[in-house]
Short mmCIF file of C-alpha atoms in Angstrom, two decimals:
data_model
loop_
_atom_site.label_atom_id
_atom_site.label_comp_id
_atom_site.label_asym_id
_atom_site.label_seq_id
_atom_site.Cartn_x
_atom_site.Cartn_y
_atom_site.Cartn_z
CA MET A 1 -6.99 -3.00 -39.27
CA LEU A 2 -7.36 -5.93 -41.60
CA ARG A 3 -3.81 -5.69 -42.76
CA LEU A 4 -2.55 -5.52 -39.17
CA LEU A 5 -4.37 -8.75 -38.34
CA LEU A 6 -3.00 -10.63 -41.34
CA LYS A 7 0.65 -9.34 -40.78
CA ARG A 8 0.31 -10.26 -37.20
CA ALA A 9 -0.95 -13.87 -37.85
CA VAL A 10 1.94 -14.30 -40.41
CA HIS A 11 4.38 -13.31 -37.72
CA SER A 12 2.69 -15.39 -35.14
CA PHE A 13 2.83 -18.57 -37.31
CA PHE A 14 6.43 -18.44 -37.64
CA LEU A 15 7.31 -17.55 -34.33
CA ILE A 16 5.41 -20.36 -32.93
CA THR A 17 6.97 -22.77 -35.68
CA ALA A 18 10.47 -21.38 -34.53
CA VAL A 19 9.70 -22.04 -30.66
CA VAL A 20 8.59 -25.64 -31.36
CA SER A 21 11.46 -26.10 -33.79
CA VAL A 22 14.02 -25.26 -31.21
CA VAL A 23 12.46 -27.30 -28.65
CA PHE A 24 12.71 -30.23 -31.10
CA LEU A 25 16.39 -29.59 -31.80
CA THR A 26 17.27 -29.11 -28.26
CA THR A 27 15.64 -32.22 -26.96
CA PHE A 28 15.89 -34.56 -29.93
CA VAL A 29 19.17 -33.89 -31.44
CA ILE A 30 21.40 -32.32 -28.86
CA GLY A 31 20.59 -34.88 -26.37
CA ASP A 32 19.35 -38.50 -26.26
CA PRO A 33 15.72 -38.45 -25.11
CA VAL A 34 15.96 -42.24 -24.55
CA ARG A 35 18.78 -42.34 -22.29
CA ALA A 36 17.37 -39.25 -20.45
CA LEU A 37 13.98 -41.16 -19.90
CA LEU A 38 15.57 -44.64 -18.89
CA PRO A 39 17.64 -45.32 -15.84
CA ALA A 40 21.35 -45.15 -16.48
CA GLU A 41 21.82 -48.70 -15.70
CA THR A 42 19.46 -50.00 -18.30
CA PRO A 43 20.93 -52.71 -20.80
CA GLU A 44 21.70 -51.54 -24.34
CA GLU A 45 19.57 -53.91 -25.88
CA ILE A 46 16.52 -52.59 -23.82
CA VAL A 47 17.42 -48.96 -24.80
CA GLU A 48 17.63 -49.84 -28.35
CA LYS A 49 14.17 -51.67 -28.25
CA TYR A 50 12.61 -48.63 -26.68
CA ARG A 51 14.10 -46.51 -29.14
CA GLU A 52 12.74 -48.28 -31.76
CA GLU A 53 9.40 -48.50 -30.27
CA ARG A 54 9.22 -44.62 -29.94
CA GLY A 55 10.36 -44.12 -33.39
CA PHE A 56 13.92 -42.61 -32.28
CA ASN A 57 15.60 -44.74 -34.59
CA ARG A 58 14.54 -42.91 -37.69
CA PRO A 59 16.17 -40.27 -39.75
CA VAL A 60 15.89 -36.80 -37.87
CA LEU A 61 14.19 -35.11 -40.86
CA VAL A 62 11.54 -37.69 -40.66
CA GLN A 63 11.16 -37.28 -36.91
CA TYR A 64 11.05 -33.49 -37.30
CA ILE A 65 8.14 -33.60 -40.09
CA ASP A 66 6.16 -36.24 -37.79
CA TYR A 67 6.77 -34.12 -34.69
CA MET A 68 5.54 -30.75 -36.32
CA SER A 69 2.66 -32.19 -38.11
CA HIS A 70 1.32 -33.37 -34.52
CA ALA A 71 2.36 -30.31 -32.71
CA PHE A 72 0.23 -28.10 -34.78
CA VAL A 73 -2.79 -29.89 -33.81
CA GLY A 74 -1.78 -29.84 -30.26
CA ASP A 75 -0.69 -33.57 -30.00
CA PHE A 76 2.63 -33.55 -28.18
CA GLY A 77 2.24 -37.08 -26.88
CA ASP A 78 1.96 -38.21 -23.49
CA SER A 79 3.82 -36.80 -20.66
CA TRP A 80 6.61 -39.19 -19.56
CA TRP A 81 5.98 -38.07 -15.86
CA GLN A 82 2.22 -38.35 -15.74
CA ARG A 83 1.32 -40.79 -18.61
CA THR A 84 -1.39 -38.65 -19.91
CA PRO A 85 -1.51 -36.16 -22.71
CA ALA A 86 1.17 -33.37 -22.37
CA LEU A 87 -0.69 -30.26 -23.50
CA PRO A 88 -3.71 -30.48 -20.88
CA ILE A 89 -1.00 -30.67 -18.28
CA ALA A 90 0.62 -27.82 -19.60
CA LEU A 91 -2.57 -25.72 -19.80
CA ARG A 92 -3.27 -26.45 -16.24
CA PRO A 93 -1.34 -23.93 -14.57
CA LEU A 94 -2.11 -21.04 -16.84
CA PRO A 95 -5.07 -19.74 -14.80
CA ALA A 96 -2.92 -19.56 -11.62
CA THR A 97 -0.15 -17.65 -13.69
CA PHE A 98 -2.77 -15.17 -15.23
CA GLN A 99 -4.37 -14.53 -12.02
CA LEU A 100 -1.01 -13.52 -10.24
CA GLY A 101 0.15 -11.65 -13.35
CA ILE A 102 -2.99 -9.59 -13.61
CA LEU A 103 -3.06 -8.82 -9.88
CA ALA A 104 0.73 -7.76 -10.00
CA MET A 105 0.41 -5.54 -13.11
CA THR A 106 -2.77 -3.92 -11.80
CA LEU A 107 -1.07 -3.21 -8.74
CA ALA A 108 2.00 -1.91 -10.54
CA THR A 109 0.34 0.31 -12.93
CA SER A 110 -2.50 1.65 -10.64
CA LEU A 111 0.47 2.99 -8.30
CA GLY A 112 3.20 3.52 -10.74
CA ILE A 113 1.28 5.77 -13.29
CA PRO A 114 0.06 8.18 -10.77
CA ILE A 115 3.36 8.43 -9.10
CA GLY A 116 5.32 8.89 -12.17
CA VAL A 117 2.89 11.53 -13.64
CA TYR A 118 3.15 13.63 -10.34
CA ALA A 119 6.86 13.28 -10.21
CA GLY A 120 7.22 14.13 -13.96
CA MET A 121 5.03 17.42 -13.38
CA LYS A 122 7.29 18.49 -10.47
CA PRO A 123 10.94 17.52 -11.37
CA GLY A 124 13.47 18.29 -8.67
CA SER A 125 10.63 18.27 -5.98
CA TRP A 126 10.94 16.42 -2.70
CA ALA A 127 8.04 14.21 -4.34
CA ASP A 128 10.12 13.59 -7.43
CA ARG A 129 13.24 12.59 -5.37
CA LEU A 130 11.10 10.18 -3.27
CA ALA A 131 9.51 8.37 -6.22
CA THR A 132 13.01 8.24 -7.97
CA VAL A 133 14.69 6.54 -4.81
CA THR A 134 11.44 4.25 -4.28
CA SER A 135 11.71 3.14 -7.96
CA LEU A 136 15.39 2.46 -7.79
CA LEU A 137 14.71 0.26 -4.82
CA GLY A 138 11.94 -1.64 -6.70
CA VAL A 139 14.21 -2.26 -9.77
CA SER A 140 17.12 -3.18 -7.61
CA MET A 141 15.78 -5.74 -5.34
CA PRO A 142 16.20 -9.21 -6.67
CA LEU A 143 13.42 -11.60 -6.29
CA ILE A 144 15.74 -14.20 -4.83
CA TRP A 145 16.11 -11.93 -1.84
CA LEU A 146 12.71 -10.08 -1.76
CA CYS A 147 10.53 -13.19 -1.61
CA PRO A 148 12.32 -14.86 1.33
CA MET A 149 12.20 -11.45 3.18
CA LEU A 150 8.52 -10.93 2.44
CA ALA A 151 7.93 -14.40 3.96
CA PHE A 152 10.02 -13.99 6.90
CA ILE A 153 8.54 -10.47 7.71
CA PHE A 154 4.90 -11.06 7.06
CA ALA A 155 4.44 -14.75 7.43
CA VAL A 156 7.04 -16.12 9.98
CA THR A 157 7.65 -13.02 12.33
CA LEU A 158 4.25 -11.38 12.22
CA GLY A 159 1.99 -14.38 11.28
CA LEU A 160 -0.33 -11.89 9.14
CA LEU A 161 -0.18 -14.32 6.02
CA PRO A 162 0.50 -17.72 5.09
CA THR A 163 3.99 -18.63 4.12
CA ALA A 164 2.88 -20.47 0.97
CA GLY A 165 -0.25 -22.09 -0.87
CA TYR A 166 -2.78 -21.29 -3.45
CA GLY A 167 -6.67 -20.90 -3.16
CA SER A 168 -7.51 -17.87 -1.12
CA TRP A 169 -6.83 -14.09 -0.92
CA GLN A 170 -4.32 -14.49 1.78
CA HIS A 171 -2.24 -16.80 -0.41
CA MET A 172 -2.03 -13.92 -3.21
CA VAL A 173 -0.91 -10.72 -1.21
CA LEU A 174 2.81 -11.85 -0.87
CA PRO A 175 3.43 -13.15 -4.39
CA THR A 176 1.66 -10.18 -5.87
CA ILE A 177 3.79 -7.69 -3.98
CA ALA A 178 7.07 -9.41 -4.83
CA LEU A 179 5.98 -9.66 -8.52
CA ALA A 180 4.88 -6.12 -8.58
CA ALA A 181 7.93 -4.47 -7.14
CA LEU A 182 10.03 -4.63 -10.36
CA PRO A 183 7.46 -3.35 -12.74
CA LEU A 184 6.19 -0.58 -10.53
CA GLY A 185 9.62 0.66 -10.30
CA ARG A 186 10.00 0.67 -14.07
CA ILE A 187 6.60 2.22 -14.71
CA VAL A 188 7.31 4.89 -12.37
CA GLN A 189 10.70 5.63 -14.03
CA ILE A 190 9.23 5.36 -17.68
CA THR A 191 6.13 7.49 -16.89
CA ARG A 192 8.31 10.39 -15.04
CA ALA A 193 10.68 10.54 -18.02
CA SER A 194 7.83 10.29 -20.58
CA ILE A 195 5.77 13.29 -18.75
CA ILE A 196 9.00 15.40 -18.71
CA ASP A 197 9.54 14.76 -22.37
CA GLU A 198 6.22 15.66 -23.25
CA LEU A 199 5.86 18.73 -21.41
CA VAL A 200 8.64 20.67 -23.19
CA LYS A 201 7.34 19.90 -26.73
CA GLN A 202 6.07 22.52 -29.01
CA TYR A 203 2.52 21.23 -28.97
CA VAL A 204 2.19 21.74 -25.23
CA THR A 205 3.39 25.32 -25.65
CA THR A 206 1.01 25.91 -28.59
CA ALA A 207 -1.99 24.54 -26.55
CA ARG A 208 -1.26 26.61 -23.54
CA ALA A 209 -0.59 29.78 -25.61
CA LYS A 210 -4.31 29.18 -27.03
CA GLY A 211 -5.52 29.47 -23.52
CA LEU A 212 -6.26 25.69 -22.93
CA PRO A 213 -6.18 24.77 -19.26
CA TYR A 214 -3.16 22.91 -18.00
CA ARG A 215 -5.09 19.96 -16.61
CA ARG A 216 -6.97 19.65 -20.01
CA VAL A 217 -3.62 19.79 -21.85
CA LEU A 218 -2.22 17.04 -19.48
CA VAL A 219 -5.20 14.70 -19.85
CA GLN A 220 -6.09 14.73 -23.44
CA HIS A 221 -2.51 15.59 -25.06
CA VAL A 222 0.39 14.73 -22.96
CA LEU A 223 -0.91 11.45 -21.33
CA ARG A 224 -1.95 10.24 -24.47
CA ASN A 225 1.63 10.20 -25.93
CA ALA A 226 3.42 9.48 -22.52
CA LEU A 227 1.34 6.19 -21.79
CA LEU A 228 2.71 4.62 -25.17
CA PRO A 229 6.17 3.72 -23.56
CA VAL A 230 4.41 2.45 -20.40
CA ILE A 231 2.01 0.28 -22.29
CA THR A 232 5.06 -1.26 -23.74
CA VAL A 233 6.80 -1.80 -20.49
CA SER A 234 3.66 -3.33 -18.77
CA GLY A 235 3.06 -5.56 -21.79
CA TRP A 236 6.65 -6.81 -21.51
CA GLU A 237 6.53 -7.33 -17.96
CA PHE A 238 3.25 -9.42 -18.35
CA VAL A 239 4.99 -11.50 -20.97
CA LEU A 240 7.66 -12.18 -18.62
CA VAL A 241 5.08 -13.43 -16.01
CA VAL A 242 3.68 -15.98 -18.45
CA SER A 243 6.92 -16.93 -19.94
CA GLY A 244 8.31 -18.31 -16.63
CA TYR A 245 9.94 -15.18 -15.06
CA THR A 246 7.86 -15.98 -11.91
CA ILE A 247 9.69 -19.18 -11.13
CA ILE A 248 11.20 -17.75 -7.99
CA VAL A 249 8.09 -16.17 -6.72
CA GLU A 250 6.18 -19.67 -7.49
CA ALA A 251 9.07 -21.74 -5.60
CA VAL A 252 9.05 -19.57 -2.38
CA PHE A 253 5.27 -18.99 -2.15
CA GLY A 254 4.25 -22.43 -3.53
CA TRP A 255 2.38 -20.89 -6.48
CA PRO A 256 1.42 -23.53 -9.01
CA GLY A 257 2.22 -21.64 -12.15
CA VAL A 258 3.74 -21.90 -15.48
CA GLY A 259 7.27 -21.11 -14.41
CA TRP A 260 7.23 -23.94 -11.92
CA MET A 261 5.73 -26.47 -14.57
CA LEU A 262 8.43 -25.40 -16.87
CA PHE A 263 11.22 -25.77 -14.34
CA SER A 264 9.65 -29.40 -13.34
CA ALA A 265 9.49 -30.42 -16.96
CA ILE A 266 13.36 -29.58 -17.47
CA ARG A 267 14.30 -31.14 -14.20
CA ILE A 268 12.59 -34.57 -14.72
CA ARG A 269 13.50 -34.49 -18.36
CA ASP A 270 9.92 -34.72 -19.62
CA VAL A 271 10.41 -33.94 -23.27
CA PRO A 272 6.63 -33.91 -24.44
CA LEU A 273 5.71 -31.83 -21.33
CA LEU A 274 8.59 -29.47 -22.03
CA ALA A 275 7.60 -29.14 -25.75
CA ALA A 276 3.77 -28.67 -24.59
CA THR A 277 4.65 -25.97 -22.16
CA ALA A 278 6.90 -23.90 -24.69
CA PHE A 279 4.35 -24.14 -27.13
CA VAL A 280 1.60 -22.73 -24.63
CA ILE A 281 3.92 -20.07 -23.60
CA ALA A 282 4.67 -19.06 -27.11
CA VAL A 283 1.03 -18.88 -28.09
CA VAL A 284 0.30 -16.66 -25.11
CA VAL A 285 3.05 -14.34 -25.77
CA VAL A 286 2.05 -13.94 -29.45
CA ALA A 287 -1.38 -13.37 -28.02
CA ILE A 288 -0.31 -10.66 -25.53
CA ASN A 289 1.90 -8.82 -28.14
CA PHE A 290 -1.01 -8.66 -30.44
CA ALA A 291 -3.10 -7.12 -27.74
CA ILE A 292 -0.66 -4.50 -27.00
CA ASP A 293 -0.59 -3.41 -30.86
CA ILE A 294 -4.51 -3.10 -30.71
CA LEU A 295 -4.13 -1.05 -27.49
CA TYR A 296 -1.49 1.16 -29.07
CA ILE A 297 -4.08 2.15 -31.69
CA ILE A 298 -6.89 2.72 -29.28
CA VAL A 299 -4.70 5.02 -27.10
CA ASN A 300 -3.30 6.89 -30.05
CA PRO A 301 -5.36 6.22 -33.21
CA LEU A 302 -2.70 8.18 -35.28
CA ILE A 303 -0.30 5.17 -34.97
CA ARG A 304 -0.36 3.00 -38.21
CA TYR A 305 1.67 -0.09 -38.64
CA GLU A 306 3.35 -0.63 -41.97
#
């Protein structure tokens, strides 16, 4: 376990360094942050004076070293938009994003795993066909269509739920359903395929030949192995949530999450806020991947990472 911790720590350091470096290159080298910040009609002498005050006239390597030395202590400078430190602003939408992501993944796994297990136990049955069709619908429906449809039906037409906002359980229902649709379909498909694959393996035949009850074989042996790919899919879907995948959901339902913050930083060309948001996302993604590795070992202790 200690070796795994050290290995993941090294990988995490290089991954976060790479993310911060890419942000620097795309914002400071490919474009001109001074021109992006100042109005287009700003006189050239004012532009040059501003560039000198902010240190943008220094060599790129010097800027990069200075940028990285401040970034790894959480100093990304002040947001050009709000004139306050950028990192606290980037951290602000995390609770809303985690809240929505946890609710959506809880809904997707609590429904998807039982449905997938039942469909995998009875392949070819009406229940299996229904589960397959439903999962395909969940995977196929794009959020850019699903979110407005949910808002139109349940908020505008029926008036059961608010169209947008944040703060009460009513505001959580529609974005949670929209965000859970895709992972629910994938979890059903992966669980079904894993159950079918495990049930035909030799260890199941051997256990049944020894007289073990079918339910015991399913719970203690088949599910333990079949859930590993489900954990991978669930973890990846949660990573997508915290990395800005939910921007459509947040835009339609007015949810103040990380995706909307990232989009806002790009739209208004706020370089410090963009860098701080990318840094926060990278740290959270690394932490989630680490948690998935630990969960792998808990579910199946026979797994060892080299």
